[in-house]
XYZ file of N, CA and C in Angstrom:
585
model
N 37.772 8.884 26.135
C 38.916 9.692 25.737
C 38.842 9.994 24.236
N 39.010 11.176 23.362
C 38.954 11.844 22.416
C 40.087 11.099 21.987
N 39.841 10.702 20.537
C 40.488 10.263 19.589
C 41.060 11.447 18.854
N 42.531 11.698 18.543
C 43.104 12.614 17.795
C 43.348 12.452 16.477
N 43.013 13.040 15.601
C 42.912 13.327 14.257
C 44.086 14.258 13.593
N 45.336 13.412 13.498
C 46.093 14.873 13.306
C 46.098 15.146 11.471
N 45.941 16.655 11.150
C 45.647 16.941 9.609
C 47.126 17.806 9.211
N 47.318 17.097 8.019
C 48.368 17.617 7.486
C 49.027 18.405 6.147
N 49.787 18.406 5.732
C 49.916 18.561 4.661
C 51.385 19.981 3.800
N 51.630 19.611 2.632
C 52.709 20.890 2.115
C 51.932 22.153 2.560
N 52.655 23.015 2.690
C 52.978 24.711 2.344
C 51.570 25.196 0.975
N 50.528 25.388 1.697
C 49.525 25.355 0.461
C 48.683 24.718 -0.049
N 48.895 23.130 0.740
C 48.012 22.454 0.012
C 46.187 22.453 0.231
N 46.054 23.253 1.184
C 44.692 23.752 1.978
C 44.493 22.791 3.027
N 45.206 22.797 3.932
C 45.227 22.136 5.365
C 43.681 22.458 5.798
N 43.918 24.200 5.908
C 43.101 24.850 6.895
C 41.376 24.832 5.668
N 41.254 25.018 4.700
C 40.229 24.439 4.185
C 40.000 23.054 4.556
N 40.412 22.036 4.476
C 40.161 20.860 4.859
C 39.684 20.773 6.339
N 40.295 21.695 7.467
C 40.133 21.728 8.837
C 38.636 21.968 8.877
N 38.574 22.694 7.673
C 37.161 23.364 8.196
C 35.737 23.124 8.206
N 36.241 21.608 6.899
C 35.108 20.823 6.629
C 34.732 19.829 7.890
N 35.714 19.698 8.246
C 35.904 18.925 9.699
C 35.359 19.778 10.670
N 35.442 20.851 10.998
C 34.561 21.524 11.836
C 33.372 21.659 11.489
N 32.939 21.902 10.358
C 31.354 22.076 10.190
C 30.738 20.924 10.069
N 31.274 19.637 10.552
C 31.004 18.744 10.815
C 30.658 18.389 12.074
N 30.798 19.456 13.150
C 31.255 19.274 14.586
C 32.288 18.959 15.296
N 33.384 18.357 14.905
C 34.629 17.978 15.468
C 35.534 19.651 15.907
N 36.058 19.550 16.345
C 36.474 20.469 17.060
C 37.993 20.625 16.445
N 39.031 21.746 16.175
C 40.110 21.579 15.215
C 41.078 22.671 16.223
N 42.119 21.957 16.578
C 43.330 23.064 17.111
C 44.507 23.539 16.155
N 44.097 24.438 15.595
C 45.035 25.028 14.591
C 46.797 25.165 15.397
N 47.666 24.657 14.984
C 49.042 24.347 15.951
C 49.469 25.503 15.193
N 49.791 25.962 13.937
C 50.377 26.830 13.172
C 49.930 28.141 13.718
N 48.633 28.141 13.792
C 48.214 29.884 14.302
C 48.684 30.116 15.679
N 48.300 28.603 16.964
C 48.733 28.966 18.280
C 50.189 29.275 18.142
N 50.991 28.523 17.158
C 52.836 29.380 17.234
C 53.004 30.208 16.903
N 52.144 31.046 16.379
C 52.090 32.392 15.580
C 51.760 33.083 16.526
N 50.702 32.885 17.826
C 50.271 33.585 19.055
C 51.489 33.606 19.704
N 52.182 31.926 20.018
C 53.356 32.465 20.670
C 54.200 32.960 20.704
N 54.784 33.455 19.451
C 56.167 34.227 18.941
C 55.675 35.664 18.765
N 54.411 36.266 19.408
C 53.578 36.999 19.041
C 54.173 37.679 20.672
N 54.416 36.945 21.630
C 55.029 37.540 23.269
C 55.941 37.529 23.363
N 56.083 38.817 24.139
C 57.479 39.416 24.096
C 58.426 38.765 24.434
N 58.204 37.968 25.901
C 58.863 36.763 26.189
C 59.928 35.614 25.055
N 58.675 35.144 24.427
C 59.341 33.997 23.649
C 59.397 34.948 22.437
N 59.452 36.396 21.997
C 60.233 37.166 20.999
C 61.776 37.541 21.913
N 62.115 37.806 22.935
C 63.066 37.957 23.449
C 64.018 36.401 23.043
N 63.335 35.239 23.704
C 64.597 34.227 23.615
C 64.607 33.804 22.032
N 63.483 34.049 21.355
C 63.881 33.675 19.784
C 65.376 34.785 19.327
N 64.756 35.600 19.623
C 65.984 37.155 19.402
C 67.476 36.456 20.137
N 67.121 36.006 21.506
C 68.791 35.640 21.692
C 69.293 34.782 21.474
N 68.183 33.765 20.194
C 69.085 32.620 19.808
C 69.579 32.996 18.384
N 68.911 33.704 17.742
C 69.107 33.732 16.461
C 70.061 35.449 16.398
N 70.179 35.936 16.738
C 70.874 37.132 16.961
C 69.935 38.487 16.922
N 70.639 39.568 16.661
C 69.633 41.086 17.352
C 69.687 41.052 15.773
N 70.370 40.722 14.653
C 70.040 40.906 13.261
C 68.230 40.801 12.593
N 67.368 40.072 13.541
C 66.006 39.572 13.149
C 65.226 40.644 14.272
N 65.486 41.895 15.034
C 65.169 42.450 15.620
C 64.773 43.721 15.262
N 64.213 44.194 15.450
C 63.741 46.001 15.226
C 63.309 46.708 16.587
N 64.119 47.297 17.339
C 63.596 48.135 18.207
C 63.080 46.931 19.343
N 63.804 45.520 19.651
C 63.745 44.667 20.475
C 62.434 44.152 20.178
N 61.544 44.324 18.858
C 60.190 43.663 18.567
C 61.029 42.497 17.441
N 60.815 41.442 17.365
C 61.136 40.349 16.479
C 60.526 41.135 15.134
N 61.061 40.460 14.028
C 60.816 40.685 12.961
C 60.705 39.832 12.018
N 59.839 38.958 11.453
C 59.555 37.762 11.286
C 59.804 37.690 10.131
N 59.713 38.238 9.002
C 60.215 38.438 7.440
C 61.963 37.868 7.829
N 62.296 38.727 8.666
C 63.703 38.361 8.738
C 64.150 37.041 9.836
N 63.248 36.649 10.253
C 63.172 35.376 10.868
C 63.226 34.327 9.548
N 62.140 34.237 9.277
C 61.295 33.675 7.708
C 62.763 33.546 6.610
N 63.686 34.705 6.651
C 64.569 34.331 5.434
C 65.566 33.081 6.474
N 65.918 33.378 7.542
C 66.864 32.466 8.410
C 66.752 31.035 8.296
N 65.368 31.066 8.529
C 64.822 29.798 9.448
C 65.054 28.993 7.501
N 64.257 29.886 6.708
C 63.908 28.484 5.558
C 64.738 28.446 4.715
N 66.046 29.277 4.522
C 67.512 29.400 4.059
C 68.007 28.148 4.272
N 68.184 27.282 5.428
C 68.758 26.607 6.049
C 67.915 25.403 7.295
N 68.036 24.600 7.249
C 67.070 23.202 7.516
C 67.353 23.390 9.063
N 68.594 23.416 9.210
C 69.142 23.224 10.909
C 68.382 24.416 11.776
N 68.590 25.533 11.087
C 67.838 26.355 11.781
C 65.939 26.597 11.556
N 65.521 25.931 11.319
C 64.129 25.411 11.101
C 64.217 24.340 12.414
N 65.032 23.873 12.454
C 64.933 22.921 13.397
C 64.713 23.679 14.903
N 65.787 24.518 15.060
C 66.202 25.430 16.402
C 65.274 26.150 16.908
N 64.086 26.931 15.598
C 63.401 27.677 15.969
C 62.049 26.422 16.403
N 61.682 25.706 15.890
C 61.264 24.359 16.355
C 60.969 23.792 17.889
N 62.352 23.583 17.966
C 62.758 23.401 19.202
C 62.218 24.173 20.409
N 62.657 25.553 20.035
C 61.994 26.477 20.914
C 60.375 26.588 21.565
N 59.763 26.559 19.897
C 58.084 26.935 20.051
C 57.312 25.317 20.011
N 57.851 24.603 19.956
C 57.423 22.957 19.326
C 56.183 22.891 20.639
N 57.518 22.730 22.183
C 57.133 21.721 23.326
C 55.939 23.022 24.240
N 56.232 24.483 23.434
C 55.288 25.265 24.021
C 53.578 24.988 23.525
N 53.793 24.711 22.084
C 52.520 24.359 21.058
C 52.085 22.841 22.126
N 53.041 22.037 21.795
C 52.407 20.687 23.056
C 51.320 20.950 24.088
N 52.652 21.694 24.610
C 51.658 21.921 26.082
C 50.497 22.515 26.250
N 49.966 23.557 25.235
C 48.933 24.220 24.902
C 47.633 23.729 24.987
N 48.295 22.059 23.763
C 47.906 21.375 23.269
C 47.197 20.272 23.974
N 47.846 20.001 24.850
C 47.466 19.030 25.957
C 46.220 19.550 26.494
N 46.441 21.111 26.980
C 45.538 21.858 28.080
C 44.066 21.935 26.732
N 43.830 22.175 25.534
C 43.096 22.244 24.818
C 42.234 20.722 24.468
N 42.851 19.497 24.476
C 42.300 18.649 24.556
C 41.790 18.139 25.747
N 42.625 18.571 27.146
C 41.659 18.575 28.044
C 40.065 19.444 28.291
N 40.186 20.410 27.845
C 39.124 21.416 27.714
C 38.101 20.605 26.848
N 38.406 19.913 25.849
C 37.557 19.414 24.626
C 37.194 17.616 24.865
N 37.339 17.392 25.821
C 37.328 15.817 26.265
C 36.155 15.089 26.240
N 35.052 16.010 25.797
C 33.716 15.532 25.674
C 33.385 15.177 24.061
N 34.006 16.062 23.503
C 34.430 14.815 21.726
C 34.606 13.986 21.427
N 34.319 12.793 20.751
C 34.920 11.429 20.307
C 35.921 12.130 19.420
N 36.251 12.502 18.749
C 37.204 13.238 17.561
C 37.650 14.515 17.921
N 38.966 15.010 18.185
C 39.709 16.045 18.161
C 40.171 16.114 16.823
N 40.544 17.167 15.927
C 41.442 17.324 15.037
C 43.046 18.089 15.408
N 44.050 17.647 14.927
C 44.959 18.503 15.389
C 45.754 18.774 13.874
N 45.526 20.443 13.878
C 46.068 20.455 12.090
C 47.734 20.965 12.147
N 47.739 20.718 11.736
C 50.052 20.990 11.778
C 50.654 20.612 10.464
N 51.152 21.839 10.121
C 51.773 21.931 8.849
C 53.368 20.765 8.762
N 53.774 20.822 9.992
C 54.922 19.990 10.365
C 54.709 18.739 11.774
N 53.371 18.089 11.388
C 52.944 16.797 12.492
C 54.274 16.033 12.517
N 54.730 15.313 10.789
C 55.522 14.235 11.204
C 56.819 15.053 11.655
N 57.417 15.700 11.078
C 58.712 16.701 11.242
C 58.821 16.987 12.899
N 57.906 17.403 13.253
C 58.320 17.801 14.631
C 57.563 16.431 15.624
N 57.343 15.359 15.139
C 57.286 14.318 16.466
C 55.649 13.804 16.858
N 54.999 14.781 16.513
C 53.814 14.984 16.642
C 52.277 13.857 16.454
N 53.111 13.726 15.062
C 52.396 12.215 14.348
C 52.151 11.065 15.469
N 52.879 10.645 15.995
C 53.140 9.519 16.825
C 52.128 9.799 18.176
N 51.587 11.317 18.056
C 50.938 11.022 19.529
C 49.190 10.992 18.975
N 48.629 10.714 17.520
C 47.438 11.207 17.234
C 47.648 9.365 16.923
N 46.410 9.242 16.729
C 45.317 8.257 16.339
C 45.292 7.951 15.006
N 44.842 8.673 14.180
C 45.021 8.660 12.660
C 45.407 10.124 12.151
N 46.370 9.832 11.360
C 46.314 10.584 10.258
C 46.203 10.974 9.169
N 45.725 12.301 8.666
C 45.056 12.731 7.344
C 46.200 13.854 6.797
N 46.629 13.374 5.534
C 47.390 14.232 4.894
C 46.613 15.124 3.427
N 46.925 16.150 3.325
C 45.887 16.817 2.519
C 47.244 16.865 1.292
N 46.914 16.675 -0.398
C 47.791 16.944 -1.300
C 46.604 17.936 -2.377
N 48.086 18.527 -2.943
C 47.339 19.042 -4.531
C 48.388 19.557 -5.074
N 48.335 19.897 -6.607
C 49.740 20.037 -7.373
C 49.981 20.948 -6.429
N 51.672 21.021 -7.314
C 52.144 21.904 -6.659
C 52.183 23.491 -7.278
N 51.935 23.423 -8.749
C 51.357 24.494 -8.971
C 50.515 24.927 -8.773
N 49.319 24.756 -7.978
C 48.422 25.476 -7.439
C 48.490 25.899 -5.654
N 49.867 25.081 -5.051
C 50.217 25.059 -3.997
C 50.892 26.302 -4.344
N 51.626 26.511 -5.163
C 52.522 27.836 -5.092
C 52.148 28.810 -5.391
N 50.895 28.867 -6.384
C 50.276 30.240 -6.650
C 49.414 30.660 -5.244
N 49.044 29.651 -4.583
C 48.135 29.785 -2.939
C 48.769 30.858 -2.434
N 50.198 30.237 -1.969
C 50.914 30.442 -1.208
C 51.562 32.040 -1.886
N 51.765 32.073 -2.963
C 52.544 33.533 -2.837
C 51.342 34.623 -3.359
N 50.314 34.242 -2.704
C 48.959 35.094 -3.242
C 48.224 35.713 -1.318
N 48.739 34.485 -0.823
C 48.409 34.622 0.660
C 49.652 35.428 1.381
N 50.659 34.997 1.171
C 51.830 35.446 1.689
C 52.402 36.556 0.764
N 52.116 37.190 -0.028
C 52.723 37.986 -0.220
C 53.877 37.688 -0.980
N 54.876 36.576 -1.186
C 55.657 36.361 -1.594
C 56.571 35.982 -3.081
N 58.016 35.659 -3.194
C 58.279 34.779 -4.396
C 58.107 33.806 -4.977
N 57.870 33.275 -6.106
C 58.041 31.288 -6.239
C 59.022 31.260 -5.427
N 60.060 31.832 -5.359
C 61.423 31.165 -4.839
C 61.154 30.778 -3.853
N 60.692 31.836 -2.878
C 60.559 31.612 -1.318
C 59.343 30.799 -1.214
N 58.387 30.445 -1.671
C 57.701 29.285 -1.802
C 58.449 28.335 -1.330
N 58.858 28.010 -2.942
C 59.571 26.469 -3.363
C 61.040 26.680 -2.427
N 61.681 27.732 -1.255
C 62.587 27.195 -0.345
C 61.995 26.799 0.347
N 60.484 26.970 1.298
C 59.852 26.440 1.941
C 58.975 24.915 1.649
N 59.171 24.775 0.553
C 58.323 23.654 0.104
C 59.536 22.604 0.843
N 60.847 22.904 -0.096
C 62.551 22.014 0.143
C 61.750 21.825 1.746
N 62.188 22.837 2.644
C 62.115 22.143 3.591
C 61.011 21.189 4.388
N 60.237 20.737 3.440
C 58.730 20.127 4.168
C 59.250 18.819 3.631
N 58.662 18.011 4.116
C 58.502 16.467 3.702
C 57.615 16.480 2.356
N 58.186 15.542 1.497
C 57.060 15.474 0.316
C 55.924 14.966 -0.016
N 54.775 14.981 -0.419
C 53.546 14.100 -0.386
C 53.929 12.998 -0.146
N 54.813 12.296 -0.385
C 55.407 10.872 -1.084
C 55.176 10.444 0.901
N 56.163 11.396 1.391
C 57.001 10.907 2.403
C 55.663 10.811 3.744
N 55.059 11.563 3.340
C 53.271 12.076 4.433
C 52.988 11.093 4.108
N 52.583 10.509 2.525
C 51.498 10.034 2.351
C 51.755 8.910 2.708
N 52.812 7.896 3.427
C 53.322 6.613 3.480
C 52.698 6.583 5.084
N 53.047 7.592 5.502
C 53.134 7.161 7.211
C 51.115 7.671 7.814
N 50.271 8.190 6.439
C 49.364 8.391 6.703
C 48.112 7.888 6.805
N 47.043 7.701 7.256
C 45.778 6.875 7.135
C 45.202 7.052 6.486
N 44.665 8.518 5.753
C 44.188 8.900 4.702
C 44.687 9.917 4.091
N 44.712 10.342 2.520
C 44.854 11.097 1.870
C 43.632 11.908 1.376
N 43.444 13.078 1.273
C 42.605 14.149 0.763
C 43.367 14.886 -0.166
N 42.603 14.597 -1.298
C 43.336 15.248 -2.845
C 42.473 16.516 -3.242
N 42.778 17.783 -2.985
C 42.345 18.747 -2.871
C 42.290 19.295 -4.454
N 41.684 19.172 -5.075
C 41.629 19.436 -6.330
C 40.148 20.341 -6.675
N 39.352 20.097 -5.526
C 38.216 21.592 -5.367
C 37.568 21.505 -4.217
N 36.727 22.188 -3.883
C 36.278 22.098 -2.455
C 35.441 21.056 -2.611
N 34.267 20.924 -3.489
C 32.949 19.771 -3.356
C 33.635 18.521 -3.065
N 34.866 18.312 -3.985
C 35.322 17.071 -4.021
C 36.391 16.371 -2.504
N 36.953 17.880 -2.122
C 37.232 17.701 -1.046
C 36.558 17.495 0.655
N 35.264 18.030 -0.140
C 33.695 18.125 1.356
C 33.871 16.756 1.307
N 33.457 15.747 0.203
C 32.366 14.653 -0.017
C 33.821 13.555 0.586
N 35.366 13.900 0.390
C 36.347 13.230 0.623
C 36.347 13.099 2.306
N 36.123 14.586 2.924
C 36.425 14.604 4.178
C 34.721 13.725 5.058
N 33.783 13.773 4.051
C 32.606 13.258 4.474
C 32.906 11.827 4.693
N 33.397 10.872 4.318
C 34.170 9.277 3.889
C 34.909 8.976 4.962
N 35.918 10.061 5.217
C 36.388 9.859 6.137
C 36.106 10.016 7.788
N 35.247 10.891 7.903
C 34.370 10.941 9.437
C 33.422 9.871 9.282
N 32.927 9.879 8.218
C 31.759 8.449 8.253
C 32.990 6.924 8.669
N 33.807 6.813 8.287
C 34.706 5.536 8.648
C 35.159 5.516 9.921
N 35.509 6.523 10.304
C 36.172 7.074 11.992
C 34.602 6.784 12.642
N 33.565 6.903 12.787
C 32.664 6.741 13.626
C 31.976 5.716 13.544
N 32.430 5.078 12.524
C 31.681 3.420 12.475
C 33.414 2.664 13.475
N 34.535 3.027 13.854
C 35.164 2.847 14.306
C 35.256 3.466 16.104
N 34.029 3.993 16.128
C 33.916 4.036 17.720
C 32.933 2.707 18.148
C-alpha cells in the first residue's frame, strides 16, 4: 500500500515547485488545488456553488470566480462553505487516483489547505513548504494578477508557517530552487530508508 506524502504550504510559498522536484524524482503528485479548479469548472457543481452563494457571483448562469474569490476570502465562514461543497468531491477523486497509482511506495498529495480541510490526518507524513512572505506576495500577485491586499486577505485566511510547521514532519525552506532540489533530495532519501 502507497504511503501518502501530503505537501503543503502558504498562498505562494512554491508548493507546486516543490511538487515537482518530487516528481522528477518518480513519485507520482495529485495536485488537489487544480482537481478543485476542474471541479468548479462543471456546470453542475457551478450551478450548486451559484445556489449557495447567490446569482450575485453569476454571469449569464456561468460562475464567476473573481467574484467568488472576493466572497469566499472577505470572510473565513464562507471559505469554509465553499469547502464544504468541493472538499469531499476532491476526496473522492482522490481515493479513485490513489487507487489507479497503487503500484508506488510514495504518493504525494499537494493541498494548499491539507490541515484546514481534514486532510492531514489521512497522509503518512507531512511536508510543509515556507519562504518569506515577501517573496510569497510578490509570487502571488505576479501569478494572479492581483493586490498586496488581496494577497495578504488570503494569506489571513491560511494557517501560519508557525501553525503547519508544528503538526509537520518536514519543513522545506524555499529560499531557491538548488537549495530546495538538494532539501527535497533528504527527504525522499529518509522516506525510503523507511520502507
Amino acid at each position: 500500500m502507497s504511503k501518502i506524502i501530503g505537501l503543503t504550504g502558504g498562498i505562494g510559498s512554491g508548493k507546486t515547485t516543490a511538487a515537482k522536484e518530487f516528481e522528477v524524482r518518480g513519485i507520482p503528485v495529485y495536485y488537489a488545488d487544480d482537481e478543485a479548479k476542474k471541479l468548479l469548472a462543471q456546470p453542475e457543481i457551478q450551478q450548486q456553488v451559484i445556489a449557495a452563494f447567490g446569482k450575485e457571483i453569476a454571469e449569464q448562469d456561468t460562475l464567476n470566480k473573481a467574484k467568488l474569490a472576493a466572497i469566499v476570502f472577505a470572510d473565513a465562514s464562507k471559505i469554509q462553505q465553499l469547502n464544504a461543497l468541493i472538499h469531499p468531491l476532491v476526496q473522492a477523486h482522490f481515493k479513485e487516483w490513489v487507487k489507479a497509482h497503487a503500484n508506488f511506495p510514495f504518493l504525494v498529495k499537494e493541498a494548499a489547505i491539507l490541515f484546514e480541510s481534514g486532510s492531514a490526518q489521512h497522509c503518512d507524513y507531512v511536508v510543509s513548504v515556507q519562504a518569506p512572505e515577501i517573496d510569497r506576495i510578490q509570487r502571488v500577485m505576479a501569478r494572479d494578477a492581483i493586490s498586496e491586499a488581496q494577497v495578504l486577505l488570503r494569506i489571513q485566511n491560511q494557517w501560519t508557517d508557525a501553525m503547519r510547521a508544528k503538526k509537520s514532519d518536514f519543513i522545506l525552506n524555499n529560499i531557491d530552487r538548488k537549495s530546495l532540489s538538494n532539501q527535497v533530495n533528504s527527504i525522499v532519501e529518509i522516506l525510503q530508508k523507511s520502507l
